[in-house]
PDB file of C-alpha atoms in Angstrom:
ATOM      1  CA  UNK H1294       0.283   0.407  -0.253  1.00 38.00           C
ATOM      2  CA  UNK H1295       2.716   2.604   1.168  1.00 45.00           C
ATOM      3  CA  UNK H1296       6.102   1.212   0.820  1.00 45.00           C
ATOM      4  CA  UNK H1297       7.913   4.880   0.780  1.00 45.00           C
ATOM      5  CA  UNK H1298       6.195   7.548   2.888  1.00 49.00           C
ATOM      6  CA  UNK H1299       7.528  11.365   1.818  1.00 48.00           C
ATOM      7  CA  UNK H1300       4.962  14.117   2.178  1.00 51.00           C
ATOM      8  CA  UNK H1301       2.030  11.692   1.054  1.00 49.00           C
ATOM      9  CA  UNK H1302      -1.169  13.379   0.406  1.00 49.00           C
ATOM     10  CA  UNK H1303      -3.791  10.754   1.511  1.00 50.00           C
ATOM     11  CA  UNK H1304      -7.744  11.964   0.938  1.00 52.00           C
ATOM     12  CA  UNK H1305      -6.901  14.970   0.132  1.00 50.00           C
ATOM     13  CA  UNK H1306      -5.016  15.476   3.450  1.00 54.00           C
ATOM     14  CA  UNK H1307      -1.297  16.622   3.813  1.00 54.00           C
ATOM     15  CA  UNK H1308       0.697  13.823   5.443  1.00 55.00           C
ATOM     16  CA  UNK H1309       3.933  14.677   7.415  1.00 58.00           C
ATOM     17  CA  UNK H1310       7.694  14.021   5.638  1.00 62.00           C
ATOM     18  CA  UNK H1311       9.068  11.043   7.034  1.00 69.00           C
ATOM     19  CA  UNK H1312      11.923   9.813   4.634  1.00 65.00           C
ATOM     20  CA  UNK H1313      12.264   6.185   6.102  1.00 73.00           C
ATOM     21  CA  UNK H1314      11.891   2.876   4.168  1.00 75.00           C
ATOM     22  CA  UNK H1315       8.348   1.601   5.564  1.00 82.00           C
ATOM     23  CA  UNK H1316       7.847  -2.113   5.846  1.00 87.00           C
ATOM     24  CA  UNK H1317       3.943  -2.589   6.643  1.00 90.00           C
ATOM     25  CA  UNK H1318       1.308  -0.413   7.008  1.00 91.00           C
ATOM     26  CA  UNK H1319      -1.621  -1.065   9.962  1.00 94.00           C
ATOM     27  CA  UNK H1320      -5.068   0.357  10.053  1.00 94.00           C
ATOM     28  CA  UNK H1321      -7.001   0.781  13.913  1.00 93.00           C
ATOM     29  CA  UNK H1322     -10.269   2.003  13.541  1.00 95.00           C
ATOM     30  CA  UNK H1323     -13.207   1.479  15.995  1.00 93.00           C
ATOM     31  CA  UNK H1324     -15.282  -0.211  13.367  1.00 96.00           C
ATOM     32  CA  UNK H1325     -12.658  -2.533  12.722  1.00 95.00           C
ATOM     33  CA  UNK H1326     -11.818  -6.273  13.629  1.00 95.00           C
ATOM     34  CA  UNK H1327      -8.958  -7.994  15.173  1.00 91.00           C
ATOM     35  CA  UNK H1328      -9.531 -11.343  13.599  1.00 93.00           C
ATOM     36  CA  UNK H1329      -9.844 -10.151  10.232  1.00 96.00           C
ATOM     37  CA  UNK H1330      -7.932  -7.101   9.768  1.00 96.00           C
ATOM     38  CA  UNK H1331      -5.008  -6.874   6.863  1.00 95.00           C
ATOM     39  CA  UNK H1332      -1.711  -4.959   7.006  1.00 93.00           C
ATOM     40  CA  UNK H1333      -1.126  -2.730   4.039  1.00 91.00           C
ATOM     41  CA  UNK H1334      -5.072  -2.724   3.841  1.00 92.00           C
ATOM     42  CA  UNK H1335      -7.371   0.563   5.023  1.00 92.00           C
ATOM     43  CA  UNK H1336     -10.343  -1.205   3.844  1.00 95.00           C
ATOM     44  CA  UNK H1337      -9.796  -3.688   6.692  1.00 96.00           C
ATOM     45  CA  UNK H1338      -8.331  -2.200   9.498  1.00 97.00           C
ATOM     46  CA  UNK H1339      -7.575  -3.605  13.174  1.00 95.00           C
ATOM     47  CA  UNK H1340     -10.132  -2.734  16.071  1.00 91.00           C
ATOM     48  CA  UNK H1341      -7.202  -2.119  18.638  1.00 86.00           C
ATOM     49  CA  UNK H1342      -3.328  -1.829  19.392  1.00 84.00           C
ATOM     50  CA  UNK H1343      -3.263  -5.031  20.427  1.00 81.00           C
ATOM     51  CA  UNK H1344      -4.387  -6.261  16.878  1.00 86.00           C
ATOM     52  CA  UNK H1345      -1.168  -5.265  15.471  1.00 88.00           C
ATOM     53  CA  UNK H1346       1.015  -4.997  18.503  1.00 84.00           C
ATOM     54  CA  UNK H1347       2.384  -9.036  17.807  1.00 81.00           C
ATOM     55  CA  UNK H1348       3.256  -8.307  14.356  1.00 88.00           C
ATOM     56  CA  UNK H1349       5.176  -5.218  14.519  1.00 90.00           C
ATOM     57  CA  UNK H1350       8.725  -4.826  13.149  1.00 92.00           C
ATOM     58  CA  UNK H1351      11.356  -2.043  12.509  1.00 93.00           C
ATOM     59  CA  UNK H1352       9.785   0.601   9.237  1.00 91.00           C
ATOM     60  CA  UNK H1353       5.978  -0.312  10.115  1.00 92.00           C
ATOM     61  CA  UNK H1354       3.441   2.404  10.579  1.00 91.00           C
ATOM     62  CA  UNK H1355       0.094   2.283  12.384  1.00 92.00           C
ATOM     63  CA  UNK H1356      -2.400   4.445  11.513  1.00 92.00           C
ATOM     64  CA  UNK H1357      -5.327   5.093  13.767  1.00 92.00           C
ATOM     65  CA  UNK H1358      -8.644   6.231  12.331  1.00 95.00           C
ATOM     66  CA  UNK H1359     -10.795   8.942  14.360  1.00 96.00           C
ATOM     67  CA  UNK H1360     -11.789   7.721  17.772  1.00 92.00           C
ATOM     68  CA  UNK H1361     -11.425   7.122  21.326  1.00 87.00           C
ATOM     69  CA  UNK H1362      -9.201   4.264  22.380  1.00 82.00           C
ATOM     70  CA  UNK H1363      -7.623   2.441  25.111  1.00 74.00           C
ATOM     71  CA  UNK H1364      -4.104   2.831  26.604  1.00 69.00           C
ATOM     72  CA  UNK H1365      -1.441   2.423  23.863  1.00 68.00           C
ATOM     73  CA  UNK H1366       1.275  -0.030  26.018  1.00 66.00           C
ATOM     74  CA  UNK H1367       4.645  -0.809  23.881  1.00 65.00           C
ATOM     75  CA  UNK H1368       5.446  -3.959  26.174  1.00 63.00           C
ATOM     76  CA  UNK H1369       2.060  -5.242  25.256  1.00 58.00           C
ATOM     77  CA  UNK H1370       0.786  -5.554  28.787  1.00 55.00           C
ATOM     78  CA  UNK H1371      -2.074  -3.508  29.849  1.00 50.00           C
ATOM     79  CA  UNK H1372      -2.735  -4.427  33.509  1.00 45.00           C
ATOM     80  CA  UNK H1373      -5.979  -6.151  33.287  1.00 42.00           C
ATOM     81  CA  UNK H1374      -9.039  -3.853  32.994  1.00 42.00           C
ATOM     82  CA  UNK H1375      -7.468  -0.641  32.154  1.00 44.00           C
ATOM     83  CA  UNK H1376      -6.992  -1.592  28.617  1.00 48.00           C
ATOM     84  CA  UNK H1377      -6.470  -4.505  26.073  1.00 51.00           C
ATOM     85  CA  UNK H1378      -4.007  -6.938  26.747  1.00 54.00           C
ATOM     86  CA  UNK H1379      -2.087  -7.918  24.119  1.00 59.00           C
ATOM     87  CA  UNK H1380      -2.249 -11.721  23.977  1.00 50.00           C
ATOM     88  CA  UNK H1381       1.977 -11.954  23.513  1.00 50.00           C
ATOM     89  CA  UNK H1382       3.977  -9.997  25.742  1.00 54.00           C
ATOM     90  CA  UNK H1383       6.591  -8.374  23.708  1.00 62.00           C
ATOM     91  CA  UNK H1384       8.555  -4.750  23.654  1.00 72.00           C
ATOM     92  CA  UNK H1385       8.264  -3.006  19.905  1.00 81.00           C
ATOM     93  CA  UNK H1386      11.430  -2.018  18.896  1.00 88.00           C
ATOM     94  CA  UNK H1387      12.595  -0.150  15.681  1.00 90.00           C
ATOM     95  CA  UNK H1388      15.687   0.703  14.552  1.00 92.00           C
ATOM     96  CA  UNK H1389      17.709   4.004  13.704  1.00 88.00           C
ATOM     97  CA  UNK H1390      17.355   3.400   9.862  1.00 88.00           C
ATOM     98  CA  UNK H1391      13.496   1.978  10.245  1.00 90.00           C
ATOM     99  CA  UNK H1392      11.113   3.177  13.296  1.00 91.00           C
ATOM    100  CA  UNK H1393       7.961   2.544  14.268  1.00 90.00           C
ATOM    101  CA  UNK H1394       5.563   4.940  13.653  1.00 91.00           C
ATOM    102  CA  UNK H1395       2.403   5.735  15.413  1.00 89.00           C
ATOM    103  CA  UNK H1396       0.565   8.183  14.111  1.00 91.00           C
ATOM    104  CA  UNK H1397      -2.962   9.408  13.856  1.00 91.00           C
ATOM    105  CA  UNK H1398      -4.899   9.247   9.768  1.00 90.00           C
ATOM    106  CA  UNK H1399      -3.986  12.818   8.604  1.00 85.00           C
ATOM    107  CA  UNK H1400      -7.252  14.859   9.119  1.00 87.00           C
ATOM    108  CA  UNK H1401      -8.862  12.807  11.990  1.00 92.00           C
ATOM    109  CA  UNK H1402      -8.940  12.921  16.173  1.00 92.00           C
ATOM    110  CA  UNK H1403      -7.302  10.258  17.880  1.00 91.00           C
ATOM    111  CA  UNK H1404      -7.483  10.239  21.557  1.00 87.00           C
ATOM    112  CA  UNK H1405      -6.119   8.016  23.845  1.00 83.00           C
ATOM    113  CA  UNK H1406      -7.341   7.186  27.038  1.00 78.00           C
ATOM    114  CA  UNK H1407      -8.439   4.818  29.431  1.00 62.00           C
ATOM    115  CA  UNK H1408      -5.507   2.771  30.519  1.00 58.00           C
ATOM    116  CA  UNK H1409      -3.500   2.591  33.491  1.00 59.00           C
ATOM    117  CA  UNK H1410      -1.470   5.088  31.759  1.00 64.00           C
ATOM    118  CA  UNK H1411      -2.258   6.308  28.410  1.00 68.00           C
ATOM    119  CA  UNK H1412       0.459   6.284  26.626  1.00 73.00           C
ATOM    120  CA  UNK H1413       3.297   3.830  28.176  1.00 73.00           C
ATOM    121  CA  UNK H1414       6.995   3.300  26.963  1.00 74.00           C
ATOM    122  CA  UNK H1415       7.834   0.503  28.821  1.00 72.00           C
ATOM    123  CA  UNK H1416       9.547  -3.199  28.085  1.00 67.00           C
ATOM    124  CA  UNK H1417      12.827  -4.711  27.728  1.00 71.00           C
ATOM    125  CA  UNK H1418      14.555  -1.873  26.190  1.00 75.00           C
ATOM    126  CA  UNK H1419      12.121   0.183  24.205  1.00 81.00           C
ATOM    127  CA  UNK H1420      13.542   2.115  20.549  1.00 86.00           C
ATOM    128  CA  UNK H1421      13.075   3.995  17.783  1.00 88.00           C
ATOM    129  CA  UNK H1422       9.430   4.839  17.913  1.00 88.00           C
ATOM    130  CA  UNK H1423       7.677   7.711  16.789  1.00 88.00           C
ATOM    131  CA  UNK H1424       4.225   9.332  18.250  1.00 87.00           C
ATOM    132  CA  UNK H1425       2.865  11.445  16.109  1.00 90.00           C
ATOM    133  CA  UNK H1426      -0.469  13.743  15.887  1.00 90.00           C
ATOM    134  CA  UNK H1427      -2.361  11.847  18.835  1.00 89.00           C
ATOM    135  CA  UNK H1428      -4.382  13.285  21.812  1.00 87.00           C
ATOM    136  CA  UNK H1429      -3.164  11.532  25.271  1.00 84.00           C
ATOM    137  CA  UNK H1430      -5.799  11.974  27.764  1.00 80.00           C
ATOM    138  CA  UNK H1431      -4.314  11.516  31.423  1.00 69.00           C
ATOM    139  CA  UNK H1432      -6.607  14.375  33.584  1.00 68.00           C
ATOM    140  CA  UNK H1433      -9.271  11.912  33.030  1.00 63.00           C
ATOM    141  CA  UNK H1434      -7.409   8.659  34.986  1.00 58.00           C
ATOM    142  CA  UNK H1435      -7.342   7.636  38.429  1.00 59.00           C
ATOM    143  CA  UNK H1436      -4.822   9.523  40.407  1.00 58.00           C
ATOM    144  CA  UNK H1437      -3.479   6.171  42.459  1.00 58.00           C
ATOM    145  CA  UNK H1438      -0.995   3.929  41.733  1.00 53.00           C
ATOM    146  CA  UNK H1439       0.732   7.038  40.331  1.00 54.00           C
ATOM    147  CA  UNK H1440      -1.024   6.606  36.699  1.00 60.00           C
ATOM    148  CA  UNK H1441      -0.064   9.151  34.195  1.00 66.00           C
ATOM    149  CA  UNK H1442      -1.173  10.536  30.702  1.00 72.00           C
ATOM    150  CA  UNK H1443       2.416   9.521  29.394  1.00 75.00           C
ATOM    151  CA  UNK H1444       4.789   7.153  31.286  1.00 74.00           C
ATOM    152  CA  UNK H1445       8.382   6.221  30.204  1.00 76.00           C
ATOM    153  CA  UNK H1446       8.930   3.464  32.884  1.00 72.00           C
ATOM    154  CA  UNK H1447      12.093   1.765  31.286  1.00 72.00           C
ATOM    155  CA  UNK H1448      15.041   2.669  29.832  1.00 76.00           C
ATOM    156  CA  UNK H1449      14.398   3.796  26.227  1.00 78.00           C
ATOM    157  CA  UNK H1450      16.349   4.659  23.259  1.00 81.00           C
ATOM    158  CA  UNK H1451      15.164   7.198  20.543  1.00 87.00           C
ATOM    159  CA  UNK H1452      11.850   7.893  21.558  1.00 87.00           C
ATOM    160  CA  UNK H1453       9.922  10.749  19.683  1.00 87.00           C
ATOM    161  CA  UNK H1454       6.924  12.983  20.441  1.00 87.00           C
ATOM    162  CA  UNK H1455       5.826  14.901  17.286  1.00 86.00           C
ATOM    163  CA  UNK H1456       2.741  16.781  17.735  1.00 87.00           C
ATOM    164  CA  UNK H1457       1.006  15.597  20.342  1.00 87.00           C
ATOM    165  CA  UNK H1458      -1.700  17.128  23.062  1.00 87.00           C
ATOM    166  CA  UNK H1459      -1.352  15.727  26.398  1.00 82.00           C
ATOM    167  CA  UNK H1460      -4.095  16.489  28.907  1.00 78.00           C
TER     168      UNK H1460
END
């Protein structure tokens, strides 16, 4: 679907410029289905981050379509009822030449909330991850147990946040 992402125009929305070679592209939509979602196919989105988490590798892009989503956990563990528990906990890692990009679909509002922490970078050395264009809601989380909108809780290498709105 997309093999090189360089200032593309998707549905008449200007896409930010990234120069790395793309591996696979995943789409997540509240109307998607984790059992039938397909990589590189915007017509068959997944429903949750966990639906694609176990498949992510360097150079992959995850587009979130407009909507409200449970927390994103780079290690795949979501602390039970606070978010979607990924069936295969593992830390996602990109590389310097092929980071993993988690981004809103151009022109669409994506809110990450309702987790233990809404967006948590943790696990066994997460690295070379780019989070772009997401709204991260931490203000509505239960303040107990050190919950946060964005939490970085392990040694991390080259984690980039671009155009993130954190509340």
